[in-house]
Amino acid sequence: LGEILIGNWFGREPLDEVLAAQQKQYDTIIMDYLIGAMDGFSPYKQDLIIPKMAKLLKPGGRLYIIGLDPIPDTAKGDANIICKVRKVRDACILLAGHKTYREYPGRWVQRQIKQHNPDLDLLETRVFPINYKHSDIVRQINVARNKLELFPTKELADEMKAVLDSLEEQSRKATEQKGIRLGHDYLISAEKKRDNPKTGSEQEPEL
């Protein structure tokens, strides 16, 4: 069995430094939607997390970065309801005094690996289109609803509740016939350079 480590990558004793002091290195590291979540906990440090992970890889070890390409501000047709929900959800989070997530596109991750992490070779990039069902959209609306009790005034909370109820009805109508396809998740892999670089290269698609 493995072990569960609890720590902070950017605290007084950064987890990567603790592990490095123990001479810990790993064959595989998975960053599962980590970069997109950082703005709520470690803002303005997203560019520092990949080098931290690279230090903990063995030569030839693989880094897998999973993320969500940012939802656009607007989209054509029924897909625009996804954009509207995202904006209202984030507004509710901010009005409650909390911080939102901030997703980073796959292109940004590719640039970070190629331009700022010389110990890593960028390997493969795969994308997975997202098909939103009504339940998926309502889940995000409920995130916003859970923030209403933290609003500065009841009047503002009541007005926003009406907006959220309207968005739920709009999303129900938009998904009656089929789901809504918008955006994608991505999986980007990189390998830590070996002492004797391998021949050949794998090409990554441009996102």
Short mmCIF file of N, CA and C in Angstrom, two decimals, residues 6-191:
data_model
loop_
_atom_site.label_atom_id
_atom_site.label_comp_id
_atom_site.label_asym_id
_atom_site.label_seq_id
_atom_site.Cartn_x
_atom_site.Cartn_y
_atom_site.Cartn_z
N ILE A 6 -0.18 14.86 3.51
CA ILE A 6 -0.95 16.09 3.62
C ILE A 6 0.04 17.23 3.82
N GLY A 7 -0.04 18.22 2.97
CA GLY A 7 0.90 19.34 3.09
C GLY A 7 0.48 20.50 2.21
N ASN A 8 1.33 21.49 2.15
CA ASN A 8 1.07 22.71 1.39
C ASN A 8 2.25 22.95 0.46
N TRP A 9 1.96 23.08 -0.82
CA TRP A 9 3.04 23.29 -1.78
C TRP A 9 3.70 24.66 -1.60
N PHE A 10 3.00 25.60 -0.97
CA PHE A 10 3.53 26.96 -0.85
C PHE A 10 3.51 27.48 0.59
N GLY A 11 3.46 26.60 1.56
CA GLY A 11 3.44 27.01 2.96
C GLY A 11 4.83 27.27 3.51
N ARG A 12 4.91 27.33 4.84
CA ARG A 12 6.21 27.59 5.49
C ARG A 12 7.18 26.46 5.22
N GLU A 13 6.66 25.24 5.13
CA GLU A 13 7.47 24.08 4.78
C GLU A 13 6.89 23.45 3.52
N PRO A 14 7.24 24.00 2.35
CA PRO A 14 6.65 23.49 1.10
C PRO A 14 6.82 21.98 0.96
N LEU A 15 5.76 21.33 0.52
CA LEU A 15 5.75 19.87 0.47
C LEU A 15 6.86 19.32 -0.43
N ASP A 16 7.12 20.00 -1.54
CA ASP A 16 8.16 19.50 -2.43
C ASP A 16 9.54 19.54 -1.78
N GLU A 17 9.78 20.56 -0.93
CA GLU A 17 11.07 20.64 -0.25
C GLU A 17 11.19 19.57 0.83
N VAL A 18 10.07 19.28 1.50
CA VAL A 18 10.07 18.21 2.50
C VAL A 18 10.38 16.88 1.84
N LEU A 19 9.74 16.61 0.69
CA LEU A 19 9.96 15.34 -0.01
C LEU A 19 11.37 15.27 -0.59
N ALA A 20 11.86 16.39 -1.11
CA ALA A 20 13.21 16.41 -1.66
C ALA A 20 14.24 16.13 -0.58
N ALA A 21 14.01 16.67 0.64
CA ALA A 21 14.93 16.43 1.75
C ALA A 21 14.95 14.96 2.13
N GLN A 22 13.84 14.27 1.88
CA GLN A 22 13.76 12.83 2.14
C GLN A 22 14.22 12.01 0.93
N GLN A 23 14.69 12.73 -0.10
CA GLN A 23 15.17 12.10 -1.34
C GLN A 23 14.07 11.26 -1.99
N LYS A 24 12.85 11.75 -1.90
CA LYS A 24 11.72 11.06 -2.52
C LYS A 24 11.61 11.49 -3.98
N GLN A 25 11.50 10.53 -4.87
CA GLN A 25 11.21 10.78 -6.28
C GLN A 25 10.23 9.71 -6.76
N TYR A 26 9.48 10.06 -7.81
CA TYR A 26 8.37 9.22 -8.22
C TYR A 26 8.42 8.93 -9.71
N ASP A 27 7.89 7.75 -10.07
CA ASP A 27 7.80 7.37 -11.48
C ASP A 27 6.69 8.12 -12.20
N THR A 28 5.59 8.39 -11.47
CA THR A 28 4.41 9.02 -12.08
C THR A 28 3.81 10.03 -11.12
N ILE A 29 3.49 11.20 -11.63
CA ILE A 29 2.78 12.23 -10.85
C ILE A 29 1.59 12.68 -11.69
N ILE A 30 0.41 12.71 -11.07
CA ILE A 30 -0.81 13.15 -11.74
C ILE A 30 -1.29 14.45 -11.10
N MET A 31 -1.40 15.50 -11.89
CA MET A 31 -1.97 16.77 -11.45
C MET A 31 -3.42 16.81 -11.93
N ASP A 32 -4.33 16.45 -11.06
CA ASP A 32 -5.74 16.26 -11.42
C ASP A 32 -6.53 17.54 -11.17
N TYR A 33 -6.68 18.38 -12.19
CA TYR A 33 -7.37 19.66 -12.09
C TYR A 33 -6.75 20.55 -11.01
N LEU A 34 -5.47 20.37 -10.75
CA LEU A 34 -4.79 21.13 -9.70
C LEU A 34 -4.60 22.59 -10.08
N ILE A 35 -4.14 22.85 -11.31
CA ILE A 35 -3.83 24.23 -11.70
C ILE A 35 -5.09 25.10 -11.66
N GLY A 36 -6.22 24.56 -12.10
CA GLY A 36 -7.46 25.33 -12.09
C GLY A 36 -7.96 25.66 -10.70
N ALA A 37 -7.61 24.83 -9.72
CA ALA A 37 -8.07 25.06 -8.35
C ALA A 37 -7.17 26.02 -7.58
N MET A 38 -5.99 26.31 -8.09
CA MET A 38 -5.01 27.04 -7.30
C MET A 38 -5.41 28.48 -6.99
N ASP A 39 -6.17 29.12 -7.87
CA ASP A 39 -6.51 30.52 -7.64
C ASP A 39 -7.27 30.72 -6.33
N GLY A 40 -7.99 29.70 -5.89
CA GLY A 40 -8.73 29.80 -4.65
C GLY A 40 -7.87 29.61 -3.41
N PHE A 41 -6.65 29.11 -3.59
CA PHE A 41 -5.81 28.77 -2.43
C PHE A 41 -4.40 29.35 -2.52
N SER A 42 -3.84 29.34 -3.71
CA SER A 42 -2.47 29.85 -3.92
C SER A 42 -2.44 30.72 -5.17
N PRO A 43 -3.14 31.86 -5.15
CA PRO A 43 -3.23 32.68 -6.37
C PRO A 43 -1.87 33.21 -6.81
N TYR A 44 -1.76 33.39 -8.13
CA TYR A 44 -0.58 33.99 -8.78
C TYR A 44 0.67 33.10 -8.70
N LYS A 45 0.48 31.82 -8.40
CA LYS A 45 1.62 30.91 -8.31
C LYS A 45 1.47 29.72 -9.25
N GLN A 46 0.54 29.83 -10.18
CA GLN A 46 0.30 28.70 -11.08
C GLN A 46 1.54 28.32 -11.89
N ASP A 47 2.36 29.31 -12.22
CA ASP A 47 3.54 29.03 -13.04
C ASP A 47 4.63 28.32 -12.25
N LEU A 48 4.49 28.23 -10.93
CA LEU A 48 5.52 27.62 -10.10
C LEU A 48 5.25 26.15 -9.80
N ILE A 49 4.05 25.67 -10.07
CA ILE A 49 3.69 24.33 -9.62
C ILE A 49 4.31 23.24 -10.49
N ILE A 50 4.41 23.45 -11.80
CA ILE A 50 4.99 22.41 -12.66
C ILE A 50 6.47 22.17 -12.32
N PRO A 51 7.29 23.22 -12.12
CA PRO A 51 8.68 22.96 -11.70
C PRO A 51 8.78 22.20 -10.38
N LYS A 52 7.86 22.45 -9.46
CA LYS A 52 7.87 21.71 -8.20
C LYS A 52 7.65 20.22 -8.46
N MET A 53 6.70 19.92 -9.34
CA MET A 53 6.43 18.52 -9.65
C MET A 53 7.60 17.88 -10.40
N ALA A 54 8.21 18.64 -11.30
CA ALA A 54 9.32 18.10 -12.09
C ALA A 54 10.48 17.68 -11.19
N LYS A 55 10.72 18.43 -10.13
CA LYS A 55 11.81 18.09 -9.21
C LYS A 55 11.60 16.73 -8.55
N LEU A 56 10.33 16.34 -8.40
CA LEU A 56 10.01 15.11 -7.69
C LEU A 56 9.93 13.89 -8.61
N LEU A 57 10.13 14.09 -9.91
CA LEU A 57 10.11 12.97 -10.85
C LEU A 57 11.48 12.32 -10.96
N LYS A 58 11.49 11.01 -11.10
CA LYS A 58 12.71 10.31 -11.45
C LYS A 58 13.04 10.58 -12.92
N PRO A 59 14.30 10.48 -13.33
CA PRO A 59 14.60 10.55 -14.76
C PRO A 59 13.78 9.52 -15.53
N GLY A 60 13.10 9.95 -16.57
CA GLY A 60 12.21 9.08 -17.32
C GLY A 60 10.82 8.99 -16.72
N GLY A 61 10.59 9.67 -15.58
CA GLY A 61 9.27 9.66 -14.95
C GLY A 61 8.28 10.50 -15.74
N ARG A 62 6.99 10.19 -15.58
CA ARG A 62 5.95 10.86 -16.35
C ARG A 62 5.10 11.77 -15.46
N LEU A 63 4.79 12.95 -16.00
CA LEU A 63 3.89 13.90 -15.38
C LEU A 63 2.64 13.99 -16.25
N TYR A 64 1.47 13.81 -15.63
CA TYR A 64 0.20 13.89 -16.34
C TYR A 64 -0.60 15.05 -15.75
N ILE A 65 -0.97 16.00 -16.60
CA ILE A 65 -1.69 17.19 -16.18
C ILE A 65 -3.09 17.16 -16.78
N ILE A 66 -4.09 17.12 -15.91
CA ILE A 66 -5.49 17.08 -16.34
C ILE A 66 -6.12 18.43 -16.02
N GLY A 67 -6.87 18.97 -16.96
CA GLY A 67 -7.49 20.26 -16.74
C GLY A 67 -8.71 20.47 -17.61
N LEU A 68 -9.38 21.56 -17.35
CA LEU A 68 -10.56 21.97 -18.11
C LEU A 68 -10.23 23.25 -18.85
N ASP A 69 -10.40 23.24 -20.17
CA ASP A 69 -10.23 24.49 -20.91
C ASP A 69 -11.30 25.48 -20.43
N PRO A 70 -10.93 26.75 -20.24
CA PRO A 70 -11.90 27.72 -19.69
C PRO A 70 -13.17 27.80 -20.52
N ILE A 71 -14.30 27.91 -19.83
CA ILE A 71 -15.59 28.13 -20.50
C ILE A 71 -15.61 29.55 -21.04
N PRO A 72 -15.97 29.77 -22.30
CA PRO A 72 -15.95 31.12 -22.86
C PRO A 72 -17.03 32.01 -22.25
N ASP A 73 -16.92 33.31 -22.50
CA ASP A 73 -17.91 34.25 -21.98
C ASP A 73 -19.25 34.10 -22.70
N THR A 74 -19.21 33.76 -23.97
CA THR A 74 -20.44 33.55 -24.74
C THR A 74 -20.25 32.39 -25.70
N ALA A 75 -21.35 31.80 -26.12
CA ALA A 75 -21.33 30.73 -27.12
C ALA A 75 -22.61 30.82 -27.94
N LYS A 76 -22.60 30.20 -29.09
CA LYS A 76 -23.76 30.25 -29.98
C LYS A 76 -24.84 29.28 -29.52
N GLY A 77 -26.09 29.67 -29.76
CA GLY A 77 -27.21 28.78 -29.54
C GLY A 77 -27.41 28.38 -28.08
N ASP A 78 -27.89 27.16 -27.88
CA ASP A 78 -28.19 26.68 -26.53
C ASP A 78 -26.96 26.62 -25.64
N ALA A 79 -25.79 26.50 -26.24
CA ALA A 79 -24.56 26.40 -25.44
C ALA A 79 -24.32 27.64 -24.60
N ASN A 80 -24.94 28.75 -24.95
CA ASN A 80 -24.71 29.99 -24.20
C ASN A 80 -25.21 29.89 -22.76
N ILE A 81 -26.14 28.97 -22.48
CA ILE A 81 -26.64 28.82 -21.12
C ILE A 81 -25.50 28.37 -20.19
N ILE A 82 -24.57 27.58 -20.72
CA ILE A 82 -23.42 27.15 -19.92
C ILE A 82 -22.58 28.36 -19.52
N CYS A 83 -22.39 29.27 -20.46
CA CYS A 83 -21.60 30.47 -20.20
C CYS A 83 -22.30 31.37 -19.17
N LYS A 84 -23.61 31.51 -19.31
CA LYS A 84 -24.36 32.34 -18.37
C LYS A 84 -24.30 31.77 -16.96
N VAL A 85 -24.45 30.46 -16.84
CA VAL A 85 -24.40 29.83 -15.52
C VAL A 85 -23.03 30.02 -14.90
N ARG A 86 -21.98 29.85 -15.69
CA ARG A 86 -20.62 30.02 -15.16
C ARG A 86 -20.42 31.42 -14.61
N LYS A 87 -20.89 32.44 -15.33
CA LYS A 87 -20.71 33.82 -14.88
C LYS A 87 -21.50 34.11 -13.61
N VAL A 88 -22.74 33.64 -13.55
CA VAL A 88 -23.56 33.89 -12.36
C VAL A 88 -23.04 33.10 -11.17
N ARG A 89 -22.61 31.86 -11.40
CA ARG A 89 -22.02 31.06 -10.32
C ARG A 89 -20.82 31.77 -9.71
N ASP A 90 -19.92 32.25 -10.57
CA ASP A 90 -18.73 32.93 -10.07
C ASP A 90 -19.08 34.22 -9.35
N ALA A 91 -20.10 34.93 -9.85
CA ALA A 91 -20.54 36.14 -9.17
C ALA A 91 -21.04 35.83 -7.76
N CYS A 92 -21.77 34.74 -7.62
CA CYS A 92 -22.27 34.34 -6.30
C CYS A 92 -21.13 33.98 -5.36
N ILE A 93 -20.14 33.29 -5.88
CA ILE A 93 -18.99 32.92 -5.06
C ILE A 93 -18.29 34.18 -4.55
N LEU A 94 -18.10 35.16 -5.42
CA LEU A 94 -17.42 36.39 -5.03
C LEU A 94 -18.26 37.22 -4.05
N LEU A 95 -19.57 37.28 -4.28
CA LEU A 95 -20.44 38.05 -3.39
C LEU A 95 -20.50 37.41 -2.00
N ALA A 96 -20.21 36.11 -1.93
CA ALA A 96 -20.17 35.43 -0.63
C ALA A 96 -18.82 35.62 0.07
N GLY A 97 -17.91 36.31 -0.59
CA GLY A 97 -16.61 36.56 0.01
C GLY A 97 -15.60 35.45 -0.20
N HIS A 98 -15.88 34.56 -1.14
CA HIS A 98 -14.98 33.45 -1.43
C HIS A 98 -14.26 33.67 -2.76
N LYS A 99 -13.29 32.83 -3.04
CA LYS A 99 -12.53 32.93 -4.29
C LYS A 99 -12.98 31.87 -5.27
N THR A 100 -13.00 32.22 -6.52
CA THR A 100 -13.39 31.28 -7.57
C THR A 100 -12.18 30.50 -8.06
N TYR A 101 -12.47 29.39 -8.73
CA TYR A 101 -11.42 28.68 -9.46
C TYR A 101 -11.09 29.49 -10.72
N ARG A 102 -9.93 29.23 -11.27
CA ARG A 102 -9.55 29.87 -12.54
C ARG A 102 -8.87 28.82 -13.41
N GLU A 103 -9.60 28.38 -14.41
CA GLU A 103 -9.06 27.34 -15.29
C GLU A 103 -8.03 27.93 -16.25
N TYR A 104 -7.05 27.12 -16.59
CA TYR A 104 -6.03 27.52 -17.55
C TYR A 104 -6.11 26.62 -18.78
N PRO A 105 -6.00 27.21 -19.97
CA PRO A 105 -6.14 26.39 -21.18
C PRO A 105 -4.94 25.46 -21.38
N GLY A 106 -5.17 24.41 -22.15
CA GLY A 106 -4.09 23.48 -22.46
C GLY A 106 -2.91 24.16 -23.14
N ARG A 107 -3.17 25.18 -23.96
CA ARG A 107 -2.08 25.90 -24.62
C ARG A 107 -1.11 26.50 -23.60
N TRP A 108 -1.66 27.03 -22.51
CA TRP A 108 -0.83 27.62 -21.46
C TRP A 108 0.05 26.55 -20.83
N VAL A 109 -0.51 25.39 -20.55
CA VAL A 109 0.26 24.30 -19.96
C VAL A 109 1.36 23.85 -20.91
N GLN A 110 1.04 23.72 -22.20
CA GLN A 110 2.05 23.34 -23.18
C GLN A 110 3.21 24.33 -23.20
N ARG A 111 2.89 25.64 -23.16
CA ARG A 111 3.94 26.67 -23.16
C ARG A 111 4.82 26.58 -21.91
N GLN A 112 4.17 26.35 -20.77
CA GLN A 112 4.94 26.24 -19.53
C GLN A 112 5.95 25.10 -19.60
N ILE A 113 5.53 23.98 -20.16
CA ILE A 113 6.43 22.84 -20.26
C ILE A 113 7.55 23.11 -21.26
N LYS A 114 7.20 23.62 -22.43
CA LYS A 114 8.18 23.79 -23.51
C LYS A 114 9.15 24.94 -23.24
N GLN A 115 8.66 26.05 -22.66
CA GLN A 115 9.47 27.26 -22.55
C GLN A 115 10.10 27.47 -21.18
N HIS A 116 9.52 26.88 -20.14
CA HIS A 116 9.97 27.21 -18.78
C HIS A 116 10.37 26.00 -17.94
N ASN A 117 10.36 24.82 -18.52
CA ASN A 117 10.71 23.62 -17.76
C ASN A 117 11.67 22.77 -18.59
N PRO A 118 12.95 23.16 -18.62
CA PRO A 118 13.91 22.47 -19.50
C PRO A 118 14.15 21.02 -19.14
N ASP A 119 13.78 20.60 -17.92
CA ASP A 119 13.98 19.20 -17.53
C ASP A 119 12.88 18.28 -18.07
N LEU A 120 11.85 18.87 -18.70
CA LEU A 120 10.72 18.07 -19.17
C LEU A 120 10.63 18.07 -20.69
N ASP A 121 10.26 16.93 -21.24
CA ASP A 121 9.91 16.82 -22.66
C ASP A 121 8.40 16.71 -22.76
N LEU A 122 7.80 17.57 -23.56
CA LEU A 122 6.36 17.50 -23.79
C LEU A 122 6.07 16.31 -24.70
N LEU A 123 5.16 15.45 -24.28
CA LEU A 123 4.83 14.26 -25.03
C LEU A 123 3.49 14.41 -25.75
N GLU A 124 2.45 13.84 -25.18
CA GLU A 124 1.16 13.75 -25.88
C GLU A 124 0.13 14.67 -25.23
N THR A 125 -0.76 15.21 -26.05
CA THR A 125 -1.91 15.97 -25.56
C THR A 125 -3.18 15.33 -26.13
N ARG A 126 -4.12 15.03 -25.24
CA ARG A 126 -5.41 14.47 -25.66
C ARG A 126 -6.52 15.37 -25.14
N VAL A 127 -7.56 15.52 -25.95
CA VAL A 127 -8.70 16.34 -25.54
C VAL A 127 -9.96 15.48 -25.50
N PHE A 128 -10.86 15.83 -24.58
CA PHE A 128 -12.08 15.07 -24.36
C PHE A 128 -13.26 16.04 -24.36
N PRO A 129 -14.03 16.11 -25.46
CA PRO A 129 -15.17 17.03 -25.52
C PRO A 129 -16.16 16.77 -24.39
N ILE A 130 -16.77 17.85 -23.91
CA ILE A 130 -17.72 17.76 -22.80
C ILE A 130 -19.14 17.88 -23.33
N ASN A 131 -20.00 16.97 -22.90
CA ASN A 131 -21.41 17.00 -23.24
C ASN A 131 -22.20 17.21 -21.93
N TYR A 132 -22.78 18.39 -21.77
CA TYR A 132 -23.47 18.76 -20.54
C TYR A 132 -24.91 18.26 -20.54
N LYS A 133 -25.26 17.52 -19.51
CA LYS A 133 -26.65 17.15 -19.27
C LYS A 133 -27.26 18.20 -18.33
N HIS A 134 -28.60 18.15 -18.21
CA HIS A 134 -29.27 19.11 -17.33
C HIS A 134 -28.74 18.99 -15.90
N SER A 135 -28.51 17.76 -15.45
CA SER A 135 -28.02 17.57 -14.08
C SER A 135 -26.64 18.19 -13.87
N ASP A 136 -25.81 18.18 -14.91
CA ASP A 136 -24.49 18.81 -14.81
C ASP A 136 -24.62 20.31 -14.60
N ILE A 137 -25.55 20.92 -15.33
CA ILE A 137 -25.74 22.37 -15.23
C ILE A 137 -26.33 22.73 -13.87
N VAL A 138 -27.30 21.94 -13.43
CA VAL A 138 -27.93 22.21 -12.13
C VAL A 138 -26.91 22.08 -11.00
N ARG A 139 -25.97 21.19 -11.14
CA ARG A 139 -24.94 21.05 -10.12
C ARG A 139 -24.17 22.36 -9.93
N GLN A 140 -23.89 23.04 -11.02
CA GLN A 140 -23.19 24.33 -10.93
C GLN A 140 -24.11 25.43 -10.38
N ILE A 141 -25.38 25.37 -10.75
CA ILE A 141 -26.34 26.34 -10.20
C ILE A 141 -26.45 26.15 -8.70
N ASN A 142 -26.41 24.92 -8.24
CA ASN A 142 -26.51 24.66 -6.80
C ASN A 142 -25.27 25.14 -6.05
N VAL A 143 -24.13 25.13 -6.70
CA VAL A 143 -22.94 25.74 -6.08
C VAL A 143 -23.24 27.20 -5.76
N ALA A 144 -23.87 27.89 -6.71
CA ALA A 144 -24.23 29.29 -6.50
C ALA A 144 -25.29 29.44 -5.41
N ARG A 145 -26.29 28.56 -5.42
CA ARG A 145 -27.35 28.64 -4.40
C ARG A 145 -26.79 28.49 -2.99
N ASN A 146 -25.78 27.66 -2.84
CA ASN A 146 -25.20 27.43 -1.53
C ASN A 146 -24.47 28.66 -0.97
N LYS A 147 -24.24 29.65 -1.82
CA LYS A 147 -23.55 30.87 -1.38
C LYS A 147 -24.53 31.98 -0.97
N LEU A 148 -25.82 31.80 -1.27
CA LEU A 148 -26.77 32.90 -1.07
C LEU A 148 -26.87 33.34 0.39
N GLU A 149 -26.76 32.42 1.32
CA GLU A 149 -26.89 32.79 2.73
C GLU A 149 -25.73 33.64 3.23
N LEU A 150 -24.67 33.72 2.43
CA LEU A 150 -23.51 34.53 2.81
C LEU A 150 -23.50 35.90 2.14
N PHE A 151 -24.54 36.19 1.36
CA PHE A 151 -24.62 37.49 0.69
C PHE A 151 -24.75 38.63 1.71
N PRO A 152 -24.32 39.83 1.34
CA PRO A 152 -24.37 40.95 2.30
C PRO A 152 -25.78 41.38 2.69
N THR A 153 -26.77 41.18 1.81
CA THR A 153 -28.14 41.55 2.16
C THR A 153 -29.10 40.46 1.68
N LYS A 154 -30.22 40.32 2.38
CA LYS A 154 -31.24 39.35 1.99
C LYS A 154 -31.87 39.74 0.66
N GLU A 155 -32.03 41.03 0.44
CA GLU A 155 -32.64 41.50 -0.80
C GLU A 155 -31.80 41.06 -2.01
N LEU A 156 -30.50 41.20 -1.89
CA LEU A 156 -29.62 40.79 -2.99
C LEU A 156 -29.69 39.27 -3.19
N ALA A 157 -29.74 38.54 -2.09
CA ALA A 157 -29.83 37.07 -2.18
C ALA A 157 -31.13 36.65 -2.85
N ASP A 158 -32.23 37.33 -2.50
CA ASP A 158 -33.52 36.99 -3.10
C ASP A 158 -33.52 37.26 -4.60
N GLU A 159 -32.93 38.38 -5.01
CA GLU A 159 -32.86 38.69 -6.44
C GLU A 159 -32.01 37.66 -7.19
N MET A 160 -30.90 37.27 -6.57
CA MET A 160 -30.03 36.29 -7.24
C MET A 160 -30.68 34.92 -7.27
N LYS A 161 -31.45 34.58 -6.26
CA LYS A 161 -32.17 33.31 -6.27
C LYS A 161 -33.11 33.23 -7.46
N ALA A 162 -33.79 34.34 -7.75
CA ALA A 162 -34.69 34.38 -8.90
C ALA A 162 -33.92 34.18 -10.20
N VAL A 163 -32.74 34.76 -10.29
CA VAL A 163 -31.90 34.59 -11.48
C VAL A 163 -31.50 33.12 -11.63
N LEU A 164 -31.11 32.49 -10.54
CA LEU A 164 -30.69 31.09 -10.58
C LEU A 164 -31.85 30.17 -10.94
N ASP A 165 -33.04 30.46 -10.40
CA ASP A 165 -34.22 29.66 -10.75
C ASP A 165 -34.53 29.77 -12.24
N SER A 166 -34.38 30.98 -12.78
CA SER A 166 -34.61 31.18 -14.21
C SER A 166 -33.58 30.43 -15.05
N LEU A 167 -32.31 30.43 -14.62
CA LEU A 167 -31.28 29.71 -15.35
C LEU A 167 -31.53 28.20 -15.33
N GLU A 168 -32.03 27.70 -14.22
CA GLU A 168 -32.34 26.27 -14.17
C GLU A 168 -33.44 25.91 -15.16
N GLU A 169 -34.46 26.74 -15.27
CA GLU A 169 -35.53 26.48 -16.22
C GLU A 169 -35.02 26.60 -17.65
N GLN A 170 -34.20 27.62 -17.92
CA GLN A 170 -33.63 27.77 -19.26
C GLN A 170 -32.78 26.55 -19.63
N SER A 171 -32.01 26.06 -18.68
CA SER A 171 -31.15 24.91 -18.97
C SER A 171 -31.97 23.64 -19.18
N ARG A 172 -33.09 23.53 -18.48
CA ARG A 172 -33.96 22.37 -18.68
C ARG A 172 -34.49 22.35 -20.10
N LYS A 173 -34.95 23.50 -20.58
CA LYS A 173 -35.48 23.58 -21.94
C LYS A 173 -34.39 23.33 -22.98
N ALA A 174 -33.18 23.84 -22.70
CA ALA A 174 -32.09 23.72 -23.68
C ALA A 174 -31.59 22.28 -23.81
N THR A 175 -31.83 21.47 -22.78
CA THR A 175 -31.32 20.09 -22.81
C THR A 175 -32.43 19.05 -22.95
N GLU A 176 -33.64 19.48 -23.30
CA GLU A 176 -34.76 18.54 -23.41
C GLU A 176 -34.51 17.46 -24.46
N GLN A 177 -33.96 17.84 -25.60
CA GLN A 177 -33.77 16.90 -26.70
C GLN A 177 -32.44 16.16 -26.62
N LYS A 178 -31.40 16.85 -26.20
CA LYS A 178 -30.07 16.25 -26.12
C LYS A 178 -29.19 17.13 -25.24
N GLY A 179 -28.02 16.61 -24.91
CA GLY A 179 -27.08 17.39 -24.12
C GLY A 179 -26.46 18.52 -24.93
N ILE A 180 -25.73 19.36 -24.27
CA ILE A 180 -25.07 20.50 -24.91
C ILE A 180 -23.57 20.27 -24.92
N ARG A 181 -22.99 20.28 -26.09
CA ARG A 181 -21.54 20.10 -26.21
C ARG A 181 -20.85 21.46 -26.23
N LEU A 182 -19.93 21.63 -25.28
CA LEU A 182 -19.17 22.88 -25.22
C LEU A 182 -17.85 22.63 -24.51
N GLY A 183 -16.75 23.01 -25.15
CA GLY A 183 -15.45 22.92 -24.52
C GLY A 183 -14.94 21.50 -24.36
N HIS A 184 -13.83 21.39 -23.63
CA HIS A 184 -13.23 20.07 -23.45
C HIS A 184 -12.33 20.05 -22.21
N ASP A 185 -12.13 18.83 -21.70
CA ASP A 185 -11.06 18.56 -20.75
C ASP A 185 -9.82 18.16 -21.55
N TYR A 186 -8.66 18.26 -20.92
CA TYR A 186 -7.44 17.84 -21.61
C TYR A 186 -6.56 17.02 -20.67
N LEU A 187 -5.74 16.19 -21.29
CA LEU A 187 -4.73 15.41 -20.58
C LEU A 187 -3.41 15.63 -21.31
N ILE A 188 -2.45 16.23 -20.63
CA ILE A 188 -1.15 16.55 -21.21
C ILE A 188 -0.09 15.75 -20.46
N SER A 189 0.75 15.05 -21.19
CA SER A 189 1.79 14.25 -20.56
C SER A 189 3.17 14.81 -20.91
N ALA A 190 4.08 14.69 -19.94
CA ALA A 190 5.47 15.12 -20.12
C ALA A 190 6.36 14.11 -19.43
N GLU A 191 7.60 14.04 -19.89
CA GLU A 191 8.57 13.09 -19.32
C GLU A 191 9.81 13.84 -18.88
#
